[in-house]
Amino acid sequence: MLELIVGAMEAGKTWLIYKKISDAKLMGRKVQVFAYPVHEGQVVSRIGFKSEAITVNTVAEIESSLDPEVELISIDDAQLFDKVDMLNFCSRWRNKTHIIVAGLQLNSFGEKFGAIVELMGVAEYVTVLLGVCEKCKQQTAIISQRYRDVAHTIPITKDDPRIELRKEFYAPVCWKCYVPPR
Ligand SMILES: [Zn+2]
């Protein structure tokens, strides 16, 4: 089974993963948690929940680390992994185990981010979490706006999506408040 948890930064994706991981462990399930190396061995939500995670740079590393008995695989910030590799991985494993994929569906250019949108289209379950828009303060934030202290941001290219994780330069905003980058 494939389950997607998507939404803007600070929308609660990692919090929801934490709940699902915790519940699965209470039910005695064999769980494996993966994250991109920005997390340094943990999945950490903004409200303080932490879970141990195997940090990996590639989908191949996820696959080579899999326990044959695994019953729940969780992958956080899945938008950062290679799109084709992630799609192929989910196709191969979704009928053998339960996969929870979490990530941002949109980058700050308003484009599809990694494999997330494609995976939403084929998942059994999709949860879209909305954050609080930093501009209008409504619970409608769905995209990241690069605008904090713009004069001091490091150069951005569309080829390096990892910069999206630098929360000091980005904020969650709604479509009404979002201004596309020039
Ligand atoms: Zn707004």
mmCIF file of C-alpha atoms and ligand atoms in Angstrom:
data_model
loop_
_atom_site.group_PDB
_atom_site.id
_atom_site.type_symbol
_atom_site.label_atom_id
_atom_site.label_comp_id
_atom_site.label_asym_id
_atom_site.label_seq_id
_atom_site.Cartn_x
_atom_site.Cartn_y
_atom_site.Cartn_z
ATOM 1 C CA MET A 1 0.000 0.000 0.000
ATOM 2 C CA LEU A 2 1.231 3.477 -0.843
ATOM 3 C CA GLU A 3 0.336 6.419 1.372
ATOM 4 C CA LEU A 4 1.318 10.035 0.711
ATOM 5 C CA ILE A 5 1.569 12.834 3.251
ATOM 6 C CA VAL A 6 2.143 16.115 1.464
ATOM 7 C CA GLY A 7 2.052 19.783 2.226
ATOM 8 C CA ALA A 8 4.021 22.958 2.675
ATOM 9 C CA MET A 9 6.964 23.284 5.001
ATOM 10 C CA GLU A 10 5.891 23.488 8.634
ATOM 11 C CA ALA A 11 2.504 21.970 7.831
ATOM 12 C CA GLY A 12 2.935 19.000 10.169
ATOM 13 C CA LYS A 13 4.065 16.247 7.787
ATOM 14 C CA THR A 14 6.805 14.972 10.063
ATOM 15 C CA TRP A 15 4.472 15.154 13.060
ATOM 16 C CA LEU A 16 1.968 12.929 11.267
ATOM 17 C CA ILE A 17 4.713 10.493 10.249
ATOM 18 C CA TYR A 18 5.795 10.347 13.869
ATOM 19 C CA LYS A 19 2.273 9.379 14.947
ATOM 20 C CA LYS A 20 2.003 6.704 12.287
ATOM 21 C CA ILE A 21 5.423 5.265 13.130
ATOM 22 C CA SER A 22 4.600 5.255 16.844
ATOM 23 C CA ASP A 23 1.246 3.563 16.293
ATOM 24 C CA ALA A 24 2.817 0.919 14.039
ATOM 25 C CA LYS A 25 5.459 0.148 16.658
ATOM 26 C CA LEU A 26 2.729 -0.185 19.331
ATOM 27 C CA MET A 27 1.051 -2.705 17.055
ATOM 28 C CA GLY A 28 4.314 -4.660 16.903
ATOM 29 C CA ARG A 29 5.032 -3.882 13.285
ATOM 30 C CA LYS A 30 8.539 -3.945 11.846
ATOM 31 C CA VAL A 31 9.204 -0.308 10.888
ATOM 32 C CA GLN A 32 12.045 1.303 8.947
ATOM 33 C CA VAL A 33 12.375 5.088 8.777
ATOM 34 C CA PHE A 34 14.448 6.782 6.103
ATOM 35 C CA ALA A 35 15.369 10.416 5.638
ATOM 36 C CA TYR A 36 17.588 12.579 3.481
ATOM 37 C CA PRO A 37 20.926 13.368 5.209
ATOM 38 C CA VAL A 38 19.845 16.895 6.132
ATOM 39 C CA HIS A 39 18.205 15.233 9.118
ATOM 40 C CA GLU A 40 21.409 13.694 10.536
ATOM 41 C CA GLY A 41 19.975 10.389 11.645
ATOM 42 C CA GLN A 42 16.631 11.620 12.870
ATOM 43 C CA VAL A 43 13.229 12.640 11.672
ATOM 44 C CA VAL A 44 12.485 15.777 13.656
ATOM 45 C CA SER A 45 9.228 17.702 13.559
ATOM 46 C CA ARG A 46 9.029 21.400 14.329
ATOM 47 C CA ILE A 47 7.053 20.681 17.480
ATOM 48 C CA GLY A 48 9.761 18.518 18.904
ATOM 49 C CA PHE A 49 8.954 14.904 18.097
ATOM 50 C CA LYS A 50 11.951 12.870 17.058
ATOM 51 C CA SER A 51 12.368 9.423 15.581
ATOM 52 C CA GLU A 52 15.541 7.592 14.694
ATOM 53 C CA ALA A 53 16.021 7.437 10.949
ATOM 54 C CA ILE A 54 18.419 5.830 8.513
ATOM 55 C CA THR A 55 19.865 8.686 6.480
ATOM 56 C CA VAL A 56 20.414 7.919 2.822
ATOM 57 C CA ASN A 57 21.449 9.901 -0.246
ATOM 58 C CA THR A 58 19.823 7.688 -2.844
ATOM 59 C CA VAL A 59 16.844 5.409 -3.326
ATOM 60 C CA ALA A 60 19.302 2.569 -4.012
ATOM 61 C CA GLU A 61 20.577 2.996 -0.452
ATOM 62 C CA ILE A 62 17.019 2.699 0.866
ATOM 63 C CA GLU A 63 16.531 -0.496 -1.075
ATOM 64 C CA SER A 64 19.825 -2.013 0.040
ATOM 65 C CA SER A 65 19.003 -1.197 3.691
ATOM 66 C CA LEU A 66 15.569 -2.817 3.665
ATOM 67 C CA ASP A 67 14.827 -5.548 6.148
ATOM 68 C CA PRO A 68 13.064 -8.392 4.287
ATOM 69 C CA GLU A 69 10.527 -8.512 7.116
ATOM 70 C CA VAL A 70 9.709 -4.789 7.011
ATOM 71 C CA GLU A 71 6.003 -3.980 7.371
ATOM 72 C CA LEU A 72 6.156 -0.183 7.237
ATOM 73 C CA ILE A 73 8.644 1.947 5.332
ATOM 74 C CA SER A 74 8.613 5.686 5.987
ATOM 75 C CA ILE A 75 10.487 8.120 3.737
ATOM 76 C CA ASP A 76 10.547 11.784 4.768
ATOM 77 C CA ASP A 77 11.423 14.651 2.407
ATOM 78 C CA ALA A 78 10.995 12.232 -0.465
ATOM 79 C CA GLN A 79 10.881 15.134 -2.938
ATOM 80 C CA LEU A 80 14.666 15.346 -2.607
ATOM 81 C CA PHE A 81 15.357 11.912 -4.024
ATOM 82 C CA ASP A 82 15.715 11.151 -7.720
ATOM 83 C CA LYS A 83 12.241 11.208 -9.234
ATOM 84 C CA VAL A 84 12.483 8.135 -11.458
ATOM 85 C CA ASP A 85 14.231 6.084 -8.786
ATOM 86 C CA MET A 86 11.530 6.970 -6.248
ATOM 87 C CA LEU A 87 8.688 6.110 -8.636
ATOM 88 C CA ASN A 88 10.306 2.774 -9.477
ATOM 89 C CA PHE A 89 10.962 1.979 -5.836
ATOM 90 C CA CYS A 90 7.342 2.575 -4.867
ATOM 91 C CA SER A 91 6.124 0.453 -7.772
ATOM 92 C CA ARG A 92 8.345 -2.424 -6.698
ATOM 93 C CA TRP A 93 7.532 -2.371 -2.972
ATOM 94 C CA ARG A 94 3.976 -1.094 -2.568
ATOM 95 C CA ASN A 95 2.428 -4.548 -2.898
ATOM 96 C CA LYS A 96 4.916 -6.135 -0.503
ATOM 97 C CA THR A 97 4.698 -3.641 2.349
ATOM 98 C CA HIS A 98 3.136 -0.365 3.496
ATOM 99 C CA ILE A 99 5.064 2.682 2.285
ATOM 100 C CA ILE A 100 4.500 6.163 3.715
ATOM 101 C CA VAL A 101 6.056 8.851 1.552
ATOM 102 C CA ALA A 102 6.107 12.411 2.873
ATOM 103 C CA GLY A 103 7.276 15.535 1.156
ATOM 104 C CA LEU A 104 6.643 18.891 -0.454
ATOM 105 C CA GLN A 105 4.599 18.581 -3.626
ATOM 106 C CA LEU A 106 5.677 22.021 -4.904
ATOM 107 C CA ASN A 107 9.011 23.787 -5.018
ATOM 108 C CA SER A 108 9.305 27.543 -4.559
ATOM 109 C CA PHE A 109 8.949 28.028 -8.341
ATOM 110 C CA GLY A 110 5.466 26.548 -8.153
ATOM 111 C CA GLU A 111 6.614 23.436 -10.005
ATOM 112 C CA LYS A 112 6.096 19.773 -9.130
ATOM 113 C CA PHE A 113 8.753 18.731 -6.653
ATOM 114 C CA GLY A 114 10.489 15.402 -7.321
ATOM 115 C CA ALA A 115 8.202 12.380 -7.526
ATOM 116 C CA ILE A 116 5.559 13.608 -5.077
ATOM 117 C CA VAL A 117 2.787 14.711 -7.452
ATOM 118 C CA GLU A 118 3.106 11.569 -9.568
ATOM 119 C CA LEU A 119 2.975 9.407 -6.441
ATOM 120 C CA MET A 120 -0.147 11.258 -5.226
ATOM 121 C CA GLY A 121 -1.849 10.157 -8.418
ATOM 122 C CA VAL A 122 -1.280 6.447 -7.796
ATOM 123 C CA ALA A 123 -1.463 6.260 -3.981
ATOM 124 C CA GLU A 124 -4.255 4.543 -2.032
ATOM 125 C CA TYR A 125 -4.197 7.336 0.551
ATOM 126 C CA VAL A 126 -3.194 10.991 0.225
ATOM 127 C CA THR A 127 -3.187 13.482 3.091
ATOM 128 C CA VAL A 128 -2.662 17.126 2.152
ATOM 129 C CA LEU A 129 -1.667 19.203 5.159
ATOM 130 C CA LEU A 130 -1.974 22.977 5.015
ATOM 131 C CA GLY A 131 0.320 25.195 7.022
ATOM 132 C CA VAL A 132 -0.319 28.659 8.369
ATOM 133 C CA CYS A 133 0.477 31.278 5.723
ATOM 134 C CA GLU A 134 3.220 33.528 6.995
ATOM 135 C CA LYS A 135 1.683 36.548 5.249
ATOM 136 C CA CYS A 136 -2.102 36.354 5.776
ATOM 137 C CA LYS A 137 -1.996 34.014 8.817
ATOM 138 C CA GLN A 138 -4.712 31.739 7.431
ATOM 139 C CA GLN A 139 -4.413 27.955 7.455
ATOM 140 C CA THR A 140 -4.027 27.851 3.688
ATOM 141 C CA ALA A 141 -0.247 27.625 3.110
ATOM 142 C CA ILE A 142 0.653 25.145 0.399
ATOM 143 C CA ILE A 143 3.873 26.432 -1.175
ATOM 144 C CA SER A 144 7.254 27.782 -0.062
ATOM 145 C CA GLN A 145 8.008 31.442 -0.703
ATOM 146 C CA ARG A 146 11.656 32.451 -0.890
ATOM 147 C CA TYR A 147 11.546 35.886 0.592
ATOM 148 C CA ARG A 148 13.089 36.053 4.006
ATOM 149 C CA ASP A 149 16.071 38.360 3.959
ATOM 150 C CA VAL A 150 16.457 37.907 0.228
ATOM 151 C CA ALA A 151 19.534 40.109 -0.044
ATOM 152 C CA HIS A 152 21.492 37.618 2.021
ATOM 153 C CA THR A 153 20.346 34.376 0.482
ATOM 154 C CA ILE A 154 22.847 32.180 -1.232
ATOM 155 C CA PRO A 155 22.395 31.752 -4.997
ATOM 156 C CA ILE A 156 19.551 29.458 -5.949
ATOM 157 C CA THR A 157 19.208 27.314 -9.000
ATOM 158 C CA LYS A 158 16.407 25.055 -10.059
ATOM 159 C CA ASP A 159 18.984 22.252 -10.095
ATOM 160 C CA ASP A 160 19.475 22.193 -6.357
ATOM 161 C CA PRO A 161 16.131 21.562 -4.700
ATOM 162 C CA ARG A 162 17.796 20.869 -1.361
ATOM 163 C CA ILE A 163 17.967 24.593 -0.751
ATOM 164 C CA GLU A 164 14.211 24.393 -0.168
ATOM 165 C CA LEU A 165 14.966 23.012 3.259
ATOM 166 C CA ARG A 166 16.754 26.149 4.416
ATOM 167 C CA LYS A 167 13.988 27.489 6.585
ATOM 168 C CA GLU A 168 15.801 30.721 7.264
ATOM 169 C CA PHE A 169 15.184 31.686 3.617
ATOM 170 C CA TYR A 170 11.719 30.254 3.028
ATOM 171 C CA ALA A 171 8.287 30.537 4.526
ATOM 172 C CA PRO A 172 5.018 28.681 3.928
ATOM 173 C CA VAL A 173 2.473 30.814 2.067
ATOM 174 C CA CYS A 174 -0.895 30.380 0.362
ATOM 175 C CA TRP A 175 -1.528 30.751 -3.373
ATOM 176 C CA LYS A 176 -3.053 34.211 -2.866
ATOM 177 C CA CYS A 177 0.042 35.512 -1.108
ATOM 178 C CA TYR A 178 2.590 33.627 -3.206
ATOM 179 C CA VAL A 179 4.736 35.725 -5.556
ATOM 180 C CA PRO A 180 6.625 33.646 -8.166
ATOM 181 C CA PRO A 181 10.401 34.256 -8.213
ATOM 182 C CA ARG A 182 11.636 36.493 -11.033
HETATM 183 ZN ZN ZN B 1 -1.729 33.912 2.568
#
